[in-house]
Coordinates of C-alpha atoms in Angstrom, one line a residue:
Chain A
X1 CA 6.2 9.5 -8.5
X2 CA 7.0 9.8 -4.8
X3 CA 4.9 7.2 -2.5
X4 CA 1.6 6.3 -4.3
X5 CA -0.3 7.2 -1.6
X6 CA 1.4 10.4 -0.7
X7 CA 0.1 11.4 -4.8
X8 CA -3.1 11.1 -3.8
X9 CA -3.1 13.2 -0.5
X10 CA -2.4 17.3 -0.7
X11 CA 0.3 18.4 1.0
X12 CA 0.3 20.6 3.9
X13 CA 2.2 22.4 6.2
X14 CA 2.1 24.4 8.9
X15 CA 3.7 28.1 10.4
X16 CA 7.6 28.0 10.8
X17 CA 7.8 31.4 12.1
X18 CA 6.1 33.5 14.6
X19 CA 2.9 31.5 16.8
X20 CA 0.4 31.7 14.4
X21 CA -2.9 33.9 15.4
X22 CA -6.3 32.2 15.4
X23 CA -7.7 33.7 12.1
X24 CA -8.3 31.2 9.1
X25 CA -5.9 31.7 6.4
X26 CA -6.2 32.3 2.9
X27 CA -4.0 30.5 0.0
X28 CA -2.4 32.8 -2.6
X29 CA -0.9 32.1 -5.7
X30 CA 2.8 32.5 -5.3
X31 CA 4.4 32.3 -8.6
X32 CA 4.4 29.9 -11.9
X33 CA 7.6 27.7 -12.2
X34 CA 7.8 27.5 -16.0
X35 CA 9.8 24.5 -17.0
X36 CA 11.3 22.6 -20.1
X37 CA 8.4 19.8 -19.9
X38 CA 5.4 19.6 -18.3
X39 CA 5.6 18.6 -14.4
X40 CA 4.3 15.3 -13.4
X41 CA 5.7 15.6 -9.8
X42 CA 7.5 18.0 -7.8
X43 CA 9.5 17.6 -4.7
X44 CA 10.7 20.7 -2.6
X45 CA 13.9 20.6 -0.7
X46 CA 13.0 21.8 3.2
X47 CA 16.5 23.8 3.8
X48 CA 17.4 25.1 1.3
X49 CA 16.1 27.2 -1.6
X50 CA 16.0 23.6 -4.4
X51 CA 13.3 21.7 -6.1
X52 CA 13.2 18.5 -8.3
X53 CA 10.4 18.3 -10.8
X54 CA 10.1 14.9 -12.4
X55 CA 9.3 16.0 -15.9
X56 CA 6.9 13.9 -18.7
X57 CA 9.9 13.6 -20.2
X58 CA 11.7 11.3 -17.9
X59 CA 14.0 14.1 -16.6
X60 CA 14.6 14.9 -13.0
X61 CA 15.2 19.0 -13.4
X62 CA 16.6 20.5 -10.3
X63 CA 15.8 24.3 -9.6
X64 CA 16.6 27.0 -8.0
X65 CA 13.3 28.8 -6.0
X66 CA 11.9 31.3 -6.7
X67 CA 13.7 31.4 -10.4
X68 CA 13.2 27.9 -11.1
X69 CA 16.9 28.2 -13.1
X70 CA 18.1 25.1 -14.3
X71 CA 20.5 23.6 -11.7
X72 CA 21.0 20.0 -13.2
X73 CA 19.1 17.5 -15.7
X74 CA 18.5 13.9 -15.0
X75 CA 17.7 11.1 -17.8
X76 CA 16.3 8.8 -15.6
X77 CA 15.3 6.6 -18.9
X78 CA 12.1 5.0 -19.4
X79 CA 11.8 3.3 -16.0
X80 CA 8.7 3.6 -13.7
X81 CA 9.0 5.5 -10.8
X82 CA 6.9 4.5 -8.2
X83 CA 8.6 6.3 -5.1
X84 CA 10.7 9.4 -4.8
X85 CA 12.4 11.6 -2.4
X86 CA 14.4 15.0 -2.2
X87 CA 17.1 15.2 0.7
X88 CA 16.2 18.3 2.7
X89 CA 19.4 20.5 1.7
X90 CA 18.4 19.1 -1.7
X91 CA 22.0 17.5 -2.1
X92 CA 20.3 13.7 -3.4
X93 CA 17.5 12.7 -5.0
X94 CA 15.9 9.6 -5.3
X95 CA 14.0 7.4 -7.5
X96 CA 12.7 3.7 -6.7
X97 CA 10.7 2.0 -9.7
X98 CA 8.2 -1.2 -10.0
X99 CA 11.8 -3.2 -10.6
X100 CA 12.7 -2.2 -7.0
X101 CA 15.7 -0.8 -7.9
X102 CA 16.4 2.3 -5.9
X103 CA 18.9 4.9 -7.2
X104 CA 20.5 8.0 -5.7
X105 CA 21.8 10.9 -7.6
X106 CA 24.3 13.8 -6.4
X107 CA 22.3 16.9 -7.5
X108 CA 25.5 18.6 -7.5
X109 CA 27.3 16.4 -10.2
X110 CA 24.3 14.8 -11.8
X111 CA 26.3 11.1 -10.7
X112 CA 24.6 8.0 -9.4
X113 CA 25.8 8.4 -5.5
X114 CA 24.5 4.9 -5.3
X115 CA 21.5 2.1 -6.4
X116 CA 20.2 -0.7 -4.3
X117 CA 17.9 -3.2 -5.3
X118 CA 15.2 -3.8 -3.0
X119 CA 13.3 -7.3 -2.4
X120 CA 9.8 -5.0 -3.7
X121 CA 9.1 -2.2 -5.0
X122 CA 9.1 0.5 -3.1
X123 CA 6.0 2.2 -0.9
X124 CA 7.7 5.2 0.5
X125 CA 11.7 6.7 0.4
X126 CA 12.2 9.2 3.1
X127 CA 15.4 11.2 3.9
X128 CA 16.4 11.7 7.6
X129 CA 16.8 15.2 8.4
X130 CA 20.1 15.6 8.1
X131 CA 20.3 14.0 4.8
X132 CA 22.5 11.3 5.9
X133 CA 20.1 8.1 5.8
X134 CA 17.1 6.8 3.6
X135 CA 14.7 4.8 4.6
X136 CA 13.2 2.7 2.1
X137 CA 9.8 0.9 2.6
X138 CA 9.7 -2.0 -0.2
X139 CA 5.7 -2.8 -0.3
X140 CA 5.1 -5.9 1.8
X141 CA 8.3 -5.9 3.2
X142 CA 10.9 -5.0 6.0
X143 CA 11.9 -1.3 6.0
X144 CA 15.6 -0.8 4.6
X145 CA 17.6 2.3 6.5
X146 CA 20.5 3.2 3.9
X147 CA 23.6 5.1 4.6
X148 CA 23.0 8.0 2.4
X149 CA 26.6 8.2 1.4
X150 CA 27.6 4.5 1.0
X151 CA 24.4 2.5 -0.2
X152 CA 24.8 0.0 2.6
X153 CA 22.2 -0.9 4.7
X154 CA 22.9 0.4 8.2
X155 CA 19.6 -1.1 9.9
X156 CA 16.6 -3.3 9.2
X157 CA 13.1 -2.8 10.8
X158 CA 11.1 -5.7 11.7
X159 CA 8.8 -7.1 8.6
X160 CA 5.1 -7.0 10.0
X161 CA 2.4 -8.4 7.5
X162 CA 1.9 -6.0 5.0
X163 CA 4.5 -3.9 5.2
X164 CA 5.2 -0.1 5.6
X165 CA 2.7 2.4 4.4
X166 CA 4.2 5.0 6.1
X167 CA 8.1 6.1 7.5
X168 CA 9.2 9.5 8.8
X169 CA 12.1 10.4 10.9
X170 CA 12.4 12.1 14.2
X171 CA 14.5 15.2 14.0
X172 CA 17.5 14.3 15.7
X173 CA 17.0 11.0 13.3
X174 CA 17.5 8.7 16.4
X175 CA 13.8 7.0 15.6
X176 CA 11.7 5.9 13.2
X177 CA 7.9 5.4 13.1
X178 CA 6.6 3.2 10.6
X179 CA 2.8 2.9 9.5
X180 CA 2.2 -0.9 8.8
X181 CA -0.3 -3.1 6.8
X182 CA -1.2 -5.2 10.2
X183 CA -2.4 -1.4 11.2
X184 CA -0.2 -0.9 13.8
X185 CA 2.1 2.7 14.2
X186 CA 5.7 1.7 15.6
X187 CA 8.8 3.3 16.5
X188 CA 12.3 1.8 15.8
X189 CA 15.4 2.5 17.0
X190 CA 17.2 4.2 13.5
X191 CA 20.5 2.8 14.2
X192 CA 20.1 -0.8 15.3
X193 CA 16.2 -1.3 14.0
X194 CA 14.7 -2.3 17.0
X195 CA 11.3 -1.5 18.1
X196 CA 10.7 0.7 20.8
X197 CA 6.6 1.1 21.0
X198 CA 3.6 0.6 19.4
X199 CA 0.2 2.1 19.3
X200 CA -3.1 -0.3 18.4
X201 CA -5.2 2.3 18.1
X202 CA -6.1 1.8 14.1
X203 CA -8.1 -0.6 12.7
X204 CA -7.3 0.2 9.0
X205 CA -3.7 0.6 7.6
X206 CA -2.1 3.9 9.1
X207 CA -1.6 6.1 6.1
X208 CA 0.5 8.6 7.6
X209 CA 3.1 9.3 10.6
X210 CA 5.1 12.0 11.9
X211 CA 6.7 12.9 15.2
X212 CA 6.2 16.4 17.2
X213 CA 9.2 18.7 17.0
X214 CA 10.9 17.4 20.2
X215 CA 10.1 13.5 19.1
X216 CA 8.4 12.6 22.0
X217 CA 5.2 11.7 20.7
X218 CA 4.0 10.4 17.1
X219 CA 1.1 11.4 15.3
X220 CA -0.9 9.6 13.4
X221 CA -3.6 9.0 10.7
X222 CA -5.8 5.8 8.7
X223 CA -8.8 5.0 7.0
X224 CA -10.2 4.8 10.4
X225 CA -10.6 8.4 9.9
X226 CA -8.7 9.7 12.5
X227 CA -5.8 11.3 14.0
X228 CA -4.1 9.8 16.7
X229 CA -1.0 11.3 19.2
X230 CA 1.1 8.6 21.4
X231 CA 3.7 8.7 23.6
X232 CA 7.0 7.6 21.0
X233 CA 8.6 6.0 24.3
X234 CA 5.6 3.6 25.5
X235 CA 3.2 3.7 22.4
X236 CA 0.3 4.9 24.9
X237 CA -2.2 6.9 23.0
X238 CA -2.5 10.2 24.5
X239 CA -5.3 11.7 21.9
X240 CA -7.4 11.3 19.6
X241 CA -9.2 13.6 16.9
X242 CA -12.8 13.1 16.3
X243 CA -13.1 11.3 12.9
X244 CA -13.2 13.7 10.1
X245 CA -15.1 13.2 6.7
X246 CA -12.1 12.0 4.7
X247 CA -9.2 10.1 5.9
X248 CA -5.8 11.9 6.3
X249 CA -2.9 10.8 4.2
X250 CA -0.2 12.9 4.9
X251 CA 1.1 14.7 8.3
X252 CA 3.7 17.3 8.7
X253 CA 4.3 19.0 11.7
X254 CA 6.1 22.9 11.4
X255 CA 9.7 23.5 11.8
X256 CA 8.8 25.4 15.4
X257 CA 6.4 22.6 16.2
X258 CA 3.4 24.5 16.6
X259 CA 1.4 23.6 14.0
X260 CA 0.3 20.4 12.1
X261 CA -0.7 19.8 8.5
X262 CA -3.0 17.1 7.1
X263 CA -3.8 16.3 3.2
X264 CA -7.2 15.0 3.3
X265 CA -7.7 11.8 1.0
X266 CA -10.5 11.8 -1.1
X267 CA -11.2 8.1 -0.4
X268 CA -13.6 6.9 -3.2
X269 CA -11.4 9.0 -5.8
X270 CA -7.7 9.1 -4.6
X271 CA -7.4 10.8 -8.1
X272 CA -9.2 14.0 -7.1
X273 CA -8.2 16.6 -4.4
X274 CA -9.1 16.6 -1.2
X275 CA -8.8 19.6 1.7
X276 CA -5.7 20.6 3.3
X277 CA -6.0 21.7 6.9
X278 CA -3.3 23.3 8.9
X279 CA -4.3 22.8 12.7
X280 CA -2.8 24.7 16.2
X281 CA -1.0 21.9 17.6
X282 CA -2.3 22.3 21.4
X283 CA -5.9 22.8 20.5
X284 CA -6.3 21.7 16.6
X285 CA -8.3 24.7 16.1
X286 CA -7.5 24.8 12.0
X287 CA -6.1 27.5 10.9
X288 CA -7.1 26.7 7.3
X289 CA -9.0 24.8 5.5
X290 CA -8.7 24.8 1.8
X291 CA -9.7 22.7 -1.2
X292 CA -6.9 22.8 -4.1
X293 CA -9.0 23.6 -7.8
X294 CA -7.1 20.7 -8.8
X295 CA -4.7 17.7 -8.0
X296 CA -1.4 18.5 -6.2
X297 CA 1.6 17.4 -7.6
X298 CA 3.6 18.5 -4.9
X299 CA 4.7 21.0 -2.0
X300 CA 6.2 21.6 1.3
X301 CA 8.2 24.3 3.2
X302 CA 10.9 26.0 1.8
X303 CA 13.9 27.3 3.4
X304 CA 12.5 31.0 3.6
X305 CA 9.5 29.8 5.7
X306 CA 6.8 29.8 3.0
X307 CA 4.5 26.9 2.9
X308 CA 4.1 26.1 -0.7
X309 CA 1.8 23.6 -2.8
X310 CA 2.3 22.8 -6.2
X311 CA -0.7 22.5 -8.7
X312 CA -0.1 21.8 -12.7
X313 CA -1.0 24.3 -15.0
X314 CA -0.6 24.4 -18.7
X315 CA 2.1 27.2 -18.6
X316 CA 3.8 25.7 -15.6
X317 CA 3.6 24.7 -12.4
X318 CA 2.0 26.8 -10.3
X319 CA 2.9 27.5 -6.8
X320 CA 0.8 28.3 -3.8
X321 CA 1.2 30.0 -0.5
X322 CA -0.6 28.3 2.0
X323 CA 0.8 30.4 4.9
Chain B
X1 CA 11.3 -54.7 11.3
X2 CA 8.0 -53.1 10.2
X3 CA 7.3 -52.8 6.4
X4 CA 6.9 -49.7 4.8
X5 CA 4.0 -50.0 2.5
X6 CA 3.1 -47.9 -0.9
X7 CA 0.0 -46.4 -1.3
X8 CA -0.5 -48.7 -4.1
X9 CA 0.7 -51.7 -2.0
X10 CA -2.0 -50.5 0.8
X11 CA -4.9 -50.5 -2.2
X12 CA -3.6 -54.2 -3.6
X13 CA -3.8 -55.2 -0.1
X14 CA -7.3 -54.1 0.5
X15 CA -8.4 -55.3 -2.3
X16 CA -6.7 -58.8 -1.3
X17 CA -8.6 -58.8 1.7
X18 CA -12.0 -57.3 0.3
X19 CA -11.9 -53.9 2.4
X20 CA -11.9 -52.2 -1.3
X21 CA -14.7 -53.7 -3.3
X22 CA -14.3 -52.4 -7.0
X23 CA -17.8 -51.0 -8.8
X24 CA -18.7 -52.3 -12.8
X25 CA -16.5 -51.2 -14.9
X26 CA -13.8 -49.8 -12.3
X27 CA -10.6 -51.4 -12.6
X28 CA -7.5 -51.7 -10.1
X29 CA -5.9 -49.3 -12.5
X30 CA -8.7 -46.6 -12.7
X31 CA -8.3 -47.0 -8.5
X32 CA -5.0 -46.0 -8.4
X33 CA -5.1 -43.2 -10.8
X34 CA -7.8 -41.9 -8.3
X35 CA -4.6 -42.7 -5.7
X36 CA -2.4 -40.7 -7.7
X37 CA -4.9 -37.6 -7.9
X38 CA -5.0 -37.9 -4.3
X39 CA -2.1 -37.6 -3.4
X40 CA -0.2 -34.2 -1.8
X41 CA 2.0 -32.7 -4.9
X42 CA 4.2 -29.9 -4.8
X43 CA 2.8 -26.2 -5.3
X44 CA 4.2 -23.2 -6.1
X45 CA 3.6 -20.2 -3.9
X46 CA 0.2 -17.8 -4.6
X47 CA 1.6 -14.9 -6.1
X48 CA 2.2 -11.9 -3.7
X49 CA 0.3 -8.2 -4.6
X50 CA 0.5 -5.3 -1.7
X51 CA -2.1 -5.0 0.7
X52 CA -3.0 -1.7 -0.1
X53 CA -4.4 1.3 1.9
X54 CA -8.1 -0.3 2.9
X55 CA -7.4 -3.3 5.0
X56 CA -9.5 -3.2 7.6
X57 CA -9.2 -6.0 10.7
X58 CA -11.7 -7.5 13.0
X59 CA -14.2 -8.5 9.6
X60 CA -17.2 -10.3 10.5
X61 CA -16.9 -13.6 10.2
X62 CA -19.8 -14.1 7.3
X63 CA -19.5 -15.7 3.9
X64 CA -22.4 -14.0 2.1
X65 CA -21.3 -10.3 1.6
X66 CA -24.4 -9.7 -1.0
X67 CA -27.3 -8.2 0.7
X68 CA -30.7 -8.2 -1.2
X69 CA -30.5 -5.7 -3.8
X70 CA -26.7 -5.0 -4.2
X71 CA -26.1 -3.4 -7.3
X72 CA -23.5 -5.6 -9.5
X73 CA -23.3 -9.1 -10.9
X74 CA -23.1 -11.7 -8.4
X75 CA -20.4 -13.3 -7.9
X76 CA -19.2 -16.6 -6.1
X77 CA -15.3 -17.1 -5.0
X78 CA -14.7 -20.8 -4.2
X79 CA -11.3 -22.0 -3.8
X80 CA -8.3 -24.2 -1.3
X81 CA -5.7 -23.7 0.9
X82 CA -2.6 -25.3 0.1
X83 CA 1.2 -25.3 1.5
X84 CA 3.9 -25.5 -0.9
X85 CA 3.7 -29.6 0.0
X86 CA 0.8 -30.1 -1.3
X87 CA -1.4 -30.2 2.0
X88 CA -4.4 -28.6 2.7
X89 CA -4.2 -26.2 5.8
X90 CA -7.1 -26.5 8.0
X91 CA -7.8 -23.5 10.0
X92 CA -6.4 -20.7 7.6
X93 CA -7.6 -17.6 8.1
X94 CA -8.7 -15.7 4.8
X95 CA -9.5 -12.0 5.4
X96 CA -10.9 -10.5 2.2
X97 CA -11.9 -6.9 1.2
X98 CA -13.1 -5.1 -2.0
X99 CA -15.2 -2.4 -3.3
X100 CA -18.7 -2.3 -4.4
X101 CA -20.2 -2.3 -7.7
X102 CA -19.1 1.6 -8.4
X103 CA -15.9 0.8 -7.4
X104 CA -16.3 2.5 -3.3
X105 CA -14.3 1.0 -0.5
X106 CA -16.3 1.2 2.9
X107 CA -14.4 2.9 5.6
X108 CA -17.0 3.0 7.7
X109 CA -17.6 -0.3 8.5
X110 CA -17.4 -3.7 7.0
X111 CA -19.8 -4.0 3.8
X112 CA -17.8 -6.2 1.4
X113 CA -15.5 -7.3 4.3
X114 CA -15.2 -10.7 5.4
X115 CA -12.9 -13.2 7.6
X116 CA -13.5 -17.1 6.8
X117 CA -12.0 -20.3 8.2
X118 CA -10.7 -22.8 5.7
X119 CA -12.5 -26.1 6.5
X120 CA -11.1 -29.7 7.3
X121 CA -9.8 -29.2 3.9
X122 CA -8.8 -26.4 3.4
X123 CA -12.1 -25.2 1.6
X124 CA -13.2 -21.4 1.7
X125 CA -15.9 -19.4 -0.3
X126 CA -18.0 -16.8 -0.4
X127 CA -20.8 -14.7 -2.0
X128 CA -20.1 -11.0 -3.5
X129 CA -20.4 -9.1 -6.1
X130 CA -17.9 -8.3 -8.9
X131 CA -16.0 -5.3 -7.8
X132 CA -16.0 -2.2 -9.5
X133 CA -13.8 -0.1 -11.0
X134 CA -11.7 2.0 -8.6
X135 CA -10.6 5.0 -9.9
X136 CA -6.6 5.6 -10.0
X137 CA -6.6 1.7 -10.3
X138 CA -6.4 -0.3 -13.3
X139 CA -8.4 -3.5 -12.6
X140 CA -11.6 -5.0 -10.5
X141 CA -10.2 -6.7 -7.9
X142 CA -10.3 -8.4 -4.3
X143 CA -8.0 -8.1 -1.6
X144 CA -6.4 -11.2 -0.3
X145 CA -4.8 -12.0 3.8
X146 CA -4.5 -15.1 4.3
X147 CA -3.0 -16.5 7.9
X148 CA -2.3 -20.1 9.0
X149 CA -0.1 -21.2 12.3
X150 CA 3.5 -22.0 10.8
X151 CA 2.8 -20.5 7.1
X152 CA 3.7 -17.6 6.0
X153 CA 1.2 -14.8 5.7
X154 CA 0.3 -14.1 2.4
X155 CA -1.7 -10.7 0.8
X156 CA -2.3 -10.9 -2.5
X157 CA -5.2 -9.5 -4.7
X158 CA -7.8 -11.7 -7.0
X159 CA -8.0 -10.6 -10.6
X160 CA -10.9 -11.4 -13.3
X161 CA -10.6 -12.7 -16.8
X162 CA -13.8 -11.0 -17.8
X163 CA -12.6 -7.6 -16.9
X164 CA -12.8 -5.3 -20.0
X165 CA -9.7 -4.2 -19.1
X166 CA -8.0 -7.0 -20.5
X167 CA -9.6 -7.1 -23.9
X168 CA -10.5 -10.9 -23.6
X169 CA -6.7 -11.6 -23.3
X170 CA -5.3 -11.5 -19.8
X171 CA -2.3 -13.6 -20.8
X172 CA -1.6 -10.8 -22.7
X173 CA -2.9 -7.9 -21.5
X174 CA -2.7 -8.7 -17.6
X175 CA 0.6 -5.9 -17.6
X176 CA -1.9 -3.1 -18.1
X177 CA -2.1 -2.8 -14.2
X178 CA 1.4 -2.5 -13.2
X179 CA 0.5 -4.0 -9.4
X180 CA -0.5 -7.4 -11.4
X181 CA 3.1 -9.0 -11.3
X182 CA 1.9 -12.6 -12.8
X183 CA -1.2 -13.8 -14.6
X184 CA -1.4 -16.7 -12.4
X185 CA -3.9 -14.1 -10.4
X186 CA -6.3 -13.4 -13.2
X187 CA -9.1 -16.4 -12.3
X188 CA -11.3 -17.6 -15.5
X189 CA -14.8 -16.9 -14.6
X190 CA -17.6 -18.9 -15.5
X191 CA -21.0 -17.2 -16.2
X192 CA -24.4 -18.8 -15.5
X193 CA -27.7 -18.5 -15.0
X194 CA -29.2 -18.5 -12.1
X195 CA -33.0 -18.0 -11.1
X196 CA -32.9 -16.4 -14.6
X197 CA -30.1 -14.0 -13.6
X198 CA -26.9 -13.9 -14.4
X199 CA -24.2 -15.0 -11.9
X200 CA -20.0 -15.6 -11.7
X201 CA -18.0 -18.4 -10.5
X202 CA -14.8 -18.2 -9.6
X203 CA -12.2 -20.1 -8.2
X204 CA -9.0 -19.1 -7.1
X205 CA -6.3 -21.6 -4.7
X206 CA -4.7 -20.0 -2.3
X207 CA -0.5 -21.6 -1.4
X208 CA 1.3 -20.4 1.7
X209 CA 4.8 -21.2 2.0
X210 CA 5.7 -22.7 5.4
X211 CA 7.4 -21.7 7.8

């Protein structure tokens, strides 16, 4: 489920409302999503009040929060889902397995809006913000940007050796950044594909990417250990965290751009948790630091500014509020 | 107009004019069937596997990655560089990375890294250990980048026959990892003794389709 590197890192997020104050944070326990079969993975929409839990039982369920009602049920059949991704007003949903076949599903009819066979399997699937495009990142190959209504490919990225690790979107969905195998972080052009910049700064495989609020600068993380920020229009680096214990898989920055998130990779165990930090922006003071009880299966914002992570329990999935 | 000779007309010839003196018991035909192993023959592509999340660059350039007193069996990896022709390719650069006997990756900084030059023909190897299990994946296994000037560059991942994982049958049971797509990447290895220890050979050919 979702990118296989994404499993492994905790998901984290970071204030949407007022400027947070200094003071460390505590995590409580939100609520219990109890559901028809246990939850191997579960995606939060960012808009609007939706979920998609990928059940053991090879059914995408799509919920309401916080009553996890039953919106729609999805037989996705016995295939392998290696990728997967929830549009952020929760309209689509998508699956890409070890085939490399990609498909799209209206949540609202429970239809195939569209499949796509990709040349690999797929590494990562990413809405744009506004729903409209998905980027697809087959593993070892060029990233795929999809019209989200259509199925046609609208641009392709450049193929560097080893492909895309890790995609996200700018917010205005004019740019991507891509994390690739040769360890370089670069920043495309969404509509026509072409690069714009590049940062060199890694000597590992990035492992995450995600632009600042206003998309002027891209952060970064690898195995290297640590976080990088550089300009989005010239790829010059313009910071650099101290290297942390554990590498950083996952970035997220908050809706009012204040904050960023990192899931911490445990890297000799990606099947164990790791900490989640949620850092000031402008100083990276954290403003927590927690280490799940057990393996996320999921998380993110949702739309009434709660930063939720998902852990499995045996009567449900258990949701917590990281801020 | 010049002639265009065979490589068996070129041995007859030789032979005619005593550059190619024949050994007891050698014949003109055991010669050329020594001619035919020679010669360049089509090969099919090295399997592709992802790169995965550890590649590190700027490895040394060393081929023995066992220090005195690793933990794990040792383990040589011999092997060629082809092209889908046939040819060797001199100069290919072959970047590999894997974990150590309990199945850790060093982030750090380059233990069980290495960069080597395929030789004159196309010859690389190198002295390990067998990996260890990593946990979340299904198999022991060594990462593969391999570069040459006007080949495609090719990541792919080494698999082992021996691996318990496999139950003795990797023609069979190679599926068990999903990221192993063919069992042309799961190398027999041969076990011997070595100054009374055991030790693993391995070889595993390396084809780059061309540009």
């Amino acid at each position: 489920m979702i990118s296989r590197y994404a499993i492994v890192a905790v998901l984290a997020i970071a204030s949407a409302c007022a400027r947070p104050s200094p003071e460390i944070t505590t995590p409580v326990e939100a609520g219990v999503l109890h559901t028809a079969s246990p939850v191997a993975w579960l995606l939060l929409a960012r808009a609007q009040p939706i979920a998609a839990a990928f059940g053991s039982d090879h059914t995408i369920r799509v919920l309401s929060l916080p009553d996890a009602k039953e919106l729609r049920a999805i037989d996705y059949g016995d295939r392998k889902t290696v990728a997967s991704a929830l549009s952020p007003d929760g309209a689509l949903v998508a699956i890409g397995d070890w085939t490399g076949l990609v498909s799209v599903w209206s949540t609202a009819t429970g239809r195939i809006q569209f499949e796509r066979r990709l040349p690999k399997y797929p590494g990562v699937l990413t809405f744009s913000p506004d729903g409209r495009k998905l980027a697809t990142a087959p593993q070892g190959d060029a990233v795929q940007i999809i019209d989200a209504s259509s199925g046609a490919v609208s641009a392709t990225l450049g193929s560097p050796v080893g492909g895309t690790s890790a995609l996200a979107f700018s917010r205005d969905g004019s740019r991507v950044a891509t994390g690739d195998g040769d360890t370089i972080v670069r920043v495309h052009d969404a509509a026509t594909g072409k690069e714009i910049a590049s940062n060199r700064e890694f000597l590992m495989v990035p492992l995450a990417v995600a632009f600042t609020a206003d998309g002027a600068s891209v952060i970064a993380a690898s195995g290297d250990k640590f976080v990088v920020t550089f300009d989005a229009a010239t790829g010059k680096t313009t910071r650099k965290r101290d290297r942390s214990a554990q590498p950083v898989s996952l970035l997220d920055v908050s809706p009012d751009g204040t904050s960023l998130a990192a899931g911490f990779m445990k890297s000799e165990d990606m099947t164990q948790p790791d900490h989640v930090q949620v850092l000031m922006l402008d100083t990276w003071q954290p403003r927590l630091d927690w280490l799940p009880p057990s393996m996320p299966i999921g998380g993110g914002w949702v739309s009434d500014g709660r930063l939720l992570l998902a852990l499995p329990g045996s009567d449900g999935v258990h949701l917590w509020r990281l801020h | 107009m010049r002639e265009s000779l065979n490589r068996r007309d070129v041995l007859w010839k030789c032979a005619a004019l005593g550059a190619l003196t024949l050994a007891p018991g050698l014949s003109m035909a055991d010669v050329f069937a020594w001619a035919e192993e020679q010669k360049p023959s089509a090969r099919t592509p090295t399997p592709w596997n992802e790169i995965g999340p550890f590649y590190k660059r700027q490895a040394p350039h060393v081929a023995e990655l066992r220090a005195s007193g690793d933990k794990g069996l040792p383990l040589s990896v011999t092997g060629r560089v082809f092209d889908t022709r046939g040819e060797s390719v001199e100069g290919a650069t072959i970047e590999i990375w894997q974990a150590n006997d309990a199945g850790v990756y060093d982030l750090d900084g380059y233990r069980y890294r290495a960069s080597l030059v395929a030789d004159g023909k196309g010859t690389y190897g190198f002295d390990s250990i067998m990996p260890g299990h990593y946990p979340g994946r299904v198999c022991q296994h060594i990462h593969y980048l391999v570069t040459a000037p006007g080949c495609k560059a090719l990541t792919t991942q080494l698999y082992f026959a021996t691996d318990p994982v496999f139950e003795g049958a990797p023609a069979k049971n190679f599926t068990r990892d999903p990221l192993i797509q063919s069992a042309e990447l799961v190398r027999p290895v041969t076990m011997k003794k070595s100054a009374g220890a055991n030790h693993a050979d391995v070889t595993f050919e390396l084809v780059l389709e061309r540009l």
